[in-house]
PDB file of C-alpha atoms in Angstrom:
ATOM      1  CA  MET V   6     -85.470 -21.765 -79.265  1.00  0.00           C
ATOM      2  CA  LYS V   7     -88.797 -21.633 -77.524  1.00  0.00           C
ATOM      3  CA  LEU V   8     -90.507 -21.706 -74.158  1.00  0.00           C
ATOM      4  CA  MET V   9     -92.590 -24.874 -73.818  1.00  0.00           C
ATOM      5  CA  VAL V  10     -94.668 -26.724 -71.265  1.00  0.00           C
ATOM      6  CA  PRO V  11     -92.684 -29.932 -70.655  1.00  0.00           C
ATOM      7  CA  THR V  12     -94.186 -33.079 -72.150  1.00  0.00           C
ATOM      8  CA  GLN V  13     -93.637 -36.790 -71.672  1.00  0.00           C
ATOM      9  CA  ASP V  14     -91.523 -37.029 -74.838  1.00  0.00           C
ATOM     10  CA  MET V  15     -88.992 -34.576 -73.350  1.00  0.00           C
ATOM     11  CA  GLN V  16     -87.991 -36.983 -70.583  1.00  0.00           C
ATOM     12  CA  ASP V  17     -84.485 -37.783 -71.886  1.00  0.00           C
ATOM     13  CA  ALA V  18     -83.694 -34.096 -72.478  1.00  0.00           C
ATOM     14  CA  TYR V  19     -85.029 -33.200 -69.042  1.00  0.00           C
ATOM     15  CA  LEU V  20     -82.982 -35.913 -67.292  1.00  0.00           C
ATOM     16  CA  ASP V  21     -79.875 -34.636 -69.108  1.00  0.00           C
ATOM     17  CA  PHE V  22     -80.756 -31.138 -67.823  1.00  0.00           C
ATOM     18  CA  VAL V  23     -81.018 -32.524 -64.263  1.00  0.00           C
ATOM     19  CA  ARG V  24     -77.709 -34.413 -64.499  1.00  0.00           C
ATOM     20  CA  GLU V  25     -75.866 -31.259 -65.500  1.00  0.00           C
ATOM     21  CA  TRP V  26     -77.134 -29.330 -62.476  1.00  0.00           C
ATOM     22  CA  ASP V  27     -76.144 -32.305 -60.290  1.00  0.00           C
ATOM     23  CA  ARG V  28     -72.625 -32.427 -61.783  1.00  0.00           C
ATOM     24  CA  HIS V  29     -72.217 -28.764 -60.850  1.00  0.00           C
ATOM     25  CA  HIS V  30     -73.550 -29.424 -57.331  1.00  0.00           C
ATOM     26  CA  GLU V  31     -76.333 -26.910 -57.844  1.00  0.00           C
ATOM     27  CA  GLU V  32     -80.041 -27.165 -57.178  1.00  0.00           C
ATOM     28  CA  ILE V  33     -82.256 -26.549 -60.181  1.00  0.00           C
ATOM     29  CA  VAL V  34     -83.843 -23.123 -60.381  1.00  0.00           C
ATOM     30  CA  PRO V  35     -86.762 -22.594 -60.262  1.00  0.00           C
ATOM     31  CA  TYR V  36     -87.865 -24.916 -57.480  1.00  0.00           C
ATOM     32  CA  THR V  37     -90.840 -26.238 -59.466  1.00  0.00           C
ATOM     33  CA  ALA V  38     -88.462 -27.617 -62.110  1.00  0.00           C
ATOM     34  CA  ARG V  39     -87.106 -30.156 -59.597  1.00  0.00           C
ATOM     35  CA  LEU V  40     -88.339 -33.738 -59.504  1.00  0.00           C
ATOM     36  CA  LEU V  41     -88.212 -33.832 -55.690  1.00  0.00           C
ATOM     37  CA  GLY V  42     -88.251 -37.630 -55.592  1.00  0.00           C
ATOM     38  CA  ARG V  43     -91.036 -37.990 -58.161  1.00  0.00           C
ATOM     39  CA  SER V  44     -90.850 -39.821 -61.453  1.00  0.00           C
ATOM     40  CA  TYR V  45     -90.726 -37.652 -64.550  1.00  0.00           C
ATOM     41  CA  LYS V  46     -94.247 -38.800 -65.426  1.00  0.00           C
ATOM     42  CA  GLN V  47     -95.553 -37.733 -62.004  1.00  0.00           C
ATOM     43  CA  TRP V  48     -93.733 -34.395 -62.296  1.00  0.00           C
ATOM     44  CA  ILE V  49     -95.495 -33.755 -65.628  1.00  0.00           C
ATOM     45  CA  THR V  50     -98.859 -34.671 -64.062  1.00  0.00           C
ATOM     46  CA  ASP V  51     -98.215 -32.415 -61.055  1.00  0.00           C
ATOM     47  CA  ASN V  52     -97.208 -29.516 -63.308  1.00  0.00           C
ATOM     48  CA  ALA V  53    -100.450 -29.839 -65.273  1.00  0.00           C
ATOM     49  CA  TYR V  54    -102.513 -29.943 -62.073  1.00  0.00           C
ATOM     50  CA  ARG V  55    -100.826 -26.832 -60.645  1.00  0.00           C
ATOM     51  CA  GLN V  56    -101.784 -24.808 -63.711  1.00  0.00           C
ATOM     52  CA  THR V  57    -105.299 -24.529 -62.289  1.00  0.00           C
ATOM     53  CA  GLN V  58    -104.989 -25.550 -58.637  1.00  0.00           C
ATOM     54  CA  ALA V  59    -103.117 -24.116 -55.674  1.00  0.00           C
ATOM     55  CA  VAL V  60    -101.259 -26.887 -53.831  1.00  0.00           C
ATOM     56  CA  GLY V  61    -100.316 -26.366 -50.187  1.00  0.00           C
ATOM     57  CA  THR V  62     -98.697 -22.947 -49.798  1.00  0.00           C
ATOM     58  CA  PHE V  63     -98.185 -22.608 -53.565  1.00  0.00           C
ATOM     59  CA  VAL V  64    -100.344 -20.591 -55.966  1.00  0.00           C
ATOM     60  CA  PRO V  65    -101.431 -21.812 -59.413  1.00  0.00           C
ATOM     61  CA  ASP V  66     -98.485 -21.640 -61.791  1.00  0.00           C
ATOM     62  CA  HIS V  67     -97.023 -22.809 -65.065  1.00  0.00           C
ATOM     63  CA  THR V  68     -93.596 -24.416 -65.296  1.00  0.00           C
ATOM     64  CA  TYR V  69     -91.924 -24.105 -68.690  1.00  0.00           C
ATOM     65  CA  VAL V  70     -88.653 -25.264 -70.198  1.00  0.00           C
ATOM     66  CA  TRP V  71     -86.494 -23.248 -72.596  1.00  0.00           C
ATOM     67  CA  VAL V  72     -85.729 -25.611 -75.453  1.00  0.00           C
ATOM     68  CA  ALA V  73     -83.086 -25.317 -78.187  1.00  0.00           C
ATOM     69  CA  ASP V  74     -83.888 -26.274 -81.770  1.00  0.00           C
ATOM     70  CA  ASP V  75     -82.157 -29.634 -81.238  1.00  0.00           C
ATOM     71  CA  GLY V  76     -84.396 -30.434 -78.237  1.00  0.00           C
ATOM     72  CA  THR V  77     -81.830 -29.661 -75.525  1.00  0.00           C
ATOM     73  CA  ILE V  78     -83.404 -28.107 -72.444  1.00  0.00           C
ATOM     74  CA  LEU V  79     -81.356 -25.014 -71.670  1.00  0.00           C
ATOM     75  CA  GLY V  80     -83.378 -23.581 -68.806  1.00  0.00           C
ATOM     76  CA  ALA V  81     -86.631 -23.539 -66.896  1.00  0.00           C
ATOM     77  CA  LEU V  82     -89.100 -20.878 -65.803  1.00  0.00           C
ATOM     78  CA  ASN V  83     -91.973 -20.781 -63.338  1.00  0.00           C
ATOM     79  CA  LEU V  84     -94.791 -18.278 -63.904  1.00  0.00           C
ATOM     80  CA  ARG V  85     -96.987 -17.805 -60.852  1.00  0.00           C
ATOM     81  CA  HIS V  86    -100.516 -16.616 -61.600  1.00  0.00           C
ATOM     82  CA  ARG V  87    -100.758 -14.444 -58.490  1.00  0.00           C
ATOM     83  CA  LEU V  88     -98.783 -13.514 -55.402  1.00  0.00           C
ATOM     84  CA  ASN V  89     -99.176 -14.729 -51.843  1.00  0.00           C
ATOM     85  CA  ASP V  90     -97.358 -13.049 -48.935  1.00  0.00           C
ATOM     86  CA  HIS V  91     -94.110 -14.988 -49.445  1.00  0.00           C
ATOM     87  CA  LEU V  92     -94.048 -14.451 -53.205  1.00  0.00           C
ATOM     88  CA  ARG V  93     -94.855 -10.757 -52.765  1.00  0.00           C
ATOM     89  CA  ARG V  94     -91.966 -10.376 -50.360  1.00  0.00           C
ATOM     90  CA  VAL V  95     -89.102 -12.385 -51.868  1.00  0.00           C
ATOM     91  CA  SER V  96     -89.930 -14.574 -54.886  1.00  0.00           C
ATOM     92  CA  GLY V  97     -92.241 -12.716 -57.260  1.00  0.00           C
ATOM     93  CA  HIS V  98     -94.325 -13.880 -60.193  1.00  0.00           C
ATOM     94  CA  ILE V  99     -91.456 -15.390 -62.187  1.00  0.00           C
ATOM     95  CA  GLY V 100     -88.478 -17.527 -61.286  1.00  0.00           C
ATOM     96  CA  TYR V 101     -86.050 -18.830 -63.891  1.00  0.00           C
ATOM     97  CA  GLY V 102     -82.756 -20.629 -64.239  1.00  0.00           C
ATOM     98  CA  VAL V 103     -80.339 -21.636 -66.973  1.00  0.00           C
ATOM     99  CA  ARG V 104     -78.286 -24.836 -66.974  1.00  0.00           C
ATOM    100  CA  PRO V 105     -74.616 -24.189 -66.174  1.00  0.00           C
ATOM    101  CA  SER V 106     -73.240 -24.876 -69.678  1.00  0.00           C
ATOM    102  CA  ALA V 107     -75.725 -22.458 -71.296  1.00  0.00           C
ATOM    103  CA  ARG V 108     -75.127 -19.445 -69.059  1.00  0.00           C
ATOM    104  CA  ARG V 109     -73.832 -16.103 -70.321  1.00  0.00           C
ATOM    105  CA  GLN V 110     -75.324 -16.734 -73.773  1.00  0.00           C
ATOM    106  CA  GLY V 111     -78.505 -14.638 -73.468  1.00  0.00           C
ATOM    107  CA  HIS V 112     -80.826 -17.508 -72.550  1.00  0.00           C
ATOM    108  CA  ALA V 113     -82.023 -15.968 -69.270  1.00  0.00           C
ATOM    109  CA  LYS V 114     -83.102 -12.775 -71.027  1.00  0.00           C
ATOM    110  CA  ALA V 115     -84.703 -14.695 -73.890  1.00  0.00           C
ATOM    111  CA  THR V 116     -86.566 -16.974 -71.476  1.00  0.00           C
ATOM    112  CA  LEU V 117     -87.847 -14.096 -69.349  1.00  0.00           C
ATOM    113  CA  THR V 118     -88.810 -12.105 -72.456  1.00  0.00           C
ATOM    114  CA  ALA V 119     -90.769 -15.091 -73.814  1.00  0.00           C
ATOM    115  CA  ALA V 120     -92.683 -15.415 -70.530  1.00  0.00           C
ATOM    116  CA  LEU V 121     -93.885 -11.817 -70.330  1.00  0.00           C
ATOM    117  CA  PRO V 122     -96.627 -12.108 -73.008  1.00  0.00           C
ATOM    118  CA  LEU V 123     -97.807 -15.266 -71.225  1.00  0.00           C
ATOM    119  CA  ALA V 124     -98.105 -13.295 -67.991  1.00  0.00           C
ATOM    120  CA  TRP V 125    -100.091 -10.623 -69.824  1.00  0.00           C
ATOM    121  CA  ARG V 126    -102.449 -13.307 -71.167  1.00  0.00           C
ATOM    122  CA  LEU V 127    -103.031 -14.443 -67.578  1.00  0.00           C
ATOM    123  CA  GLY V 128    -104.428 -10.966 -66.886  1.00  0.00           C
ATOM    124  CA  LEU V 129    -101.397  -9.521 -65.132  1.00  0.00           C
ATOM    125  CA  ASN V 130    -100.545  -5.875 -65.846  1.00  0.00           C
ATOM    126  CA  ARG V 131     -97.131  -6.105 -64.269  1.00  0.00           C
ATOM    127  CA  VAL V 132     -94.968  -8.805 -62.742  1.00  0.00           C
ATOM    128  CA  LEU V 133     -92.635  -8.874 -59.782  1.00  0.00           C
ATOM    129  CA  VAL V 134     -89.269 -10.505 -60.478  1.00  0.00           C
ATOM    130  CA  THR V 135     -86.639 -10.781 -57.758  1.00  0.00           C
ATOM    131  CA  CYS V 136     -83.008 -11.750 -57.402  1.00  0.00           C
ATOM    132  CA  ASP V 137     -80.332 -11.801 -54.752  1.00  0.00           C
ATOM    133  CA  LYS V 138     -78.377  -8.564 -54.657  1.00  0.00           C
ATOM    134  CA  ASP V 139     -75.143 -10.419 -55.365  1.00  0.00           C
ATOM    135  CA  ASN V 140     -76.588 -11.994 -58.545  1.00  0.00           C
ATOM    136  CA  ILE V 141     -75.543  -9.192 -60.869  1.00  0.00           C
ATOM    137  CA  ALA V 142     -76.261 -11.215 -64.025  1.00  0.00           C
ATOM    138  CA  SER V 143     -79.868 -11.799 -62.962  1.00  0.00           C
ATOM    139  CA  ALA V 144     -80.331  -8.132 -62.047  1.00  0.00           C
ATOM    140  CA  ARG V 145     -79.077  -7.134 -65.505  1.00  0.00           C
ATOM    141  CA  THR V 146     -81.420  -9.649 -67.133  1.00  0.00           C
ATOM    142  CA  ILE V 147     -84.420  -8.256 -65.258  1.00  0.00           C
ATOM    143  CA  GLN V 148     -83.431  -4.670 -66.054  1.00  0.00           C
ATOM    144  CA  ALA V 149     -82.939  -5.530 -69.744  1.00  0.00           C
ATOM    145  CA  CYS V 150     -86.552  -6.770 -69.784  1.00  0.00           C
ATOM    146  CA  GLY V 151     -87.818  -3.480 -68.365  1.00  0.00           C
ATOM    147  CA  GLY V 152     -87.531  -4.237 -64.669  1.00  0.00           C
ATOM    148  CA  VAL V 153     -87.563  -1.216 -62.371  1.00  0.00           C
ATOM    149  CA  MET V 154     -86.292  -1.807 -58.849  1.00  0.00           C
ATOM    150  CA  GLU V 155     -88.832  -1.037 -56.154  1.00  0.00           C
ATOM    151  CA  ASN V 156     -86.604  -1.815 -53.202  1.00  0.00           C
ATOM    152  CA  GLU V 157     -84.187  -4.165 -51.510  1.00  0.00           C
ATOM    153  CA  ILE V 158     -85.176  -6.211 -48.505  1.00  0.00           C
ATOM    154  CA  GLN V 159     -83.305  -8.348 -46.037  1.00  0.00           C
ATOM    155  CA  ASP V 160     -84.254 -12.019 -46.212  1.00  0.00           C
ATOM    156  CA  GLY V 161     -82.253 -14.031 -43.728  1.00  0.00           C
ATOM    157  CA  ASP V 162     -78.581 -13.630 -44.535  1.00  0.00           C
ATOM    158  CA  HIS V 163     -79.021 -12.095 -47.990  1.00  0.00           C
ATOM    159  CA  ILE V 164     -80.569  -9.063 -49.626  1.00  0.00           C
ATOM    160  CA  VAL V 165     -83.317  -9.493 -52.213  1.00  0.00           C
ATOM    161  CA  GLN V 166     -83.815  -6.937 -54.967  1.00  0.00           C
ATOM    162  CA  ARG V 167     -87.461  -6.551 -56.033  1.00  0.00           C
ATOM    163  CA  TYR V 168     -88.172  -5.413 -59.607  1.00  0.00           C
ATOM    164  CA  TRP V 169     -91.479  -4.705 -61.356  1.00  0.00           C
ATOM    165  CA  ILE V 170     -91.895  -5.178 -65.102  1.00  0.00           C
ATOM    166  CA  ALA V 171     -94.874  -3.465 -66.753  1.00  0.00           C
ATOM    167  CA  LEU V 172     -96.493  -5.726 -69.339  1.00  0.00           C
ATOM    168  CA  GLU V 173     -98.231  -3.282 -71.679  1.00  0.00           C
ATOM    169  CA  ASP V 174     -95.385  -3.568 -74.203  1.00  0.00           C
ATOM    170  CA  TYR V 175     -95.863  -7.352 -74.242  1.00  0.00           C
ATOM    171  CA  ALA V 176     -99.613  -7.259 -74.906  1.00  0.00           C
ATOM    172  CA  THR V 177     -99.269  -7.698 -78.667  1.00  0.00           C
ATOM    173  CA  VAL V 178     -96.285 -10.038 -78.769  1.00  0.00           C
TER     174      VAL V 178
END
């Protein structure tokens, strides 16, 4: 398995990924992995553009997919190059999600672990990763990757846990 920037030839695998989330009546996480009414081709183009350009209230970022050896897309991850006020408060540098049928198999931890050297290469010394307090699996994933909770904050009707992961250990990976 590997973390990859999505390409045009992954369209069928990506659309299968989308259909599974839809069947489970869930929205794809992270947000940037959603088509949002665009064609797959336009989504790929937009992803490439956002790697160097901030769009609207977003910061430059990379969207990756976690791909099995057989080409199945098991999850997605968004790595934000810097934080704005909203990201600093509730979303962090990294957001990730795993398709429903692939959960509880270690893919979230593997995906997050694979992204940390990429964050280091962007010049980040540490990354903020957040999760809802009631998402115990995500909290355990973040902690297993070295996340240390800074605090919990109220965000609307839920509590967000804010974790920092130091990247020095990922500098040589």
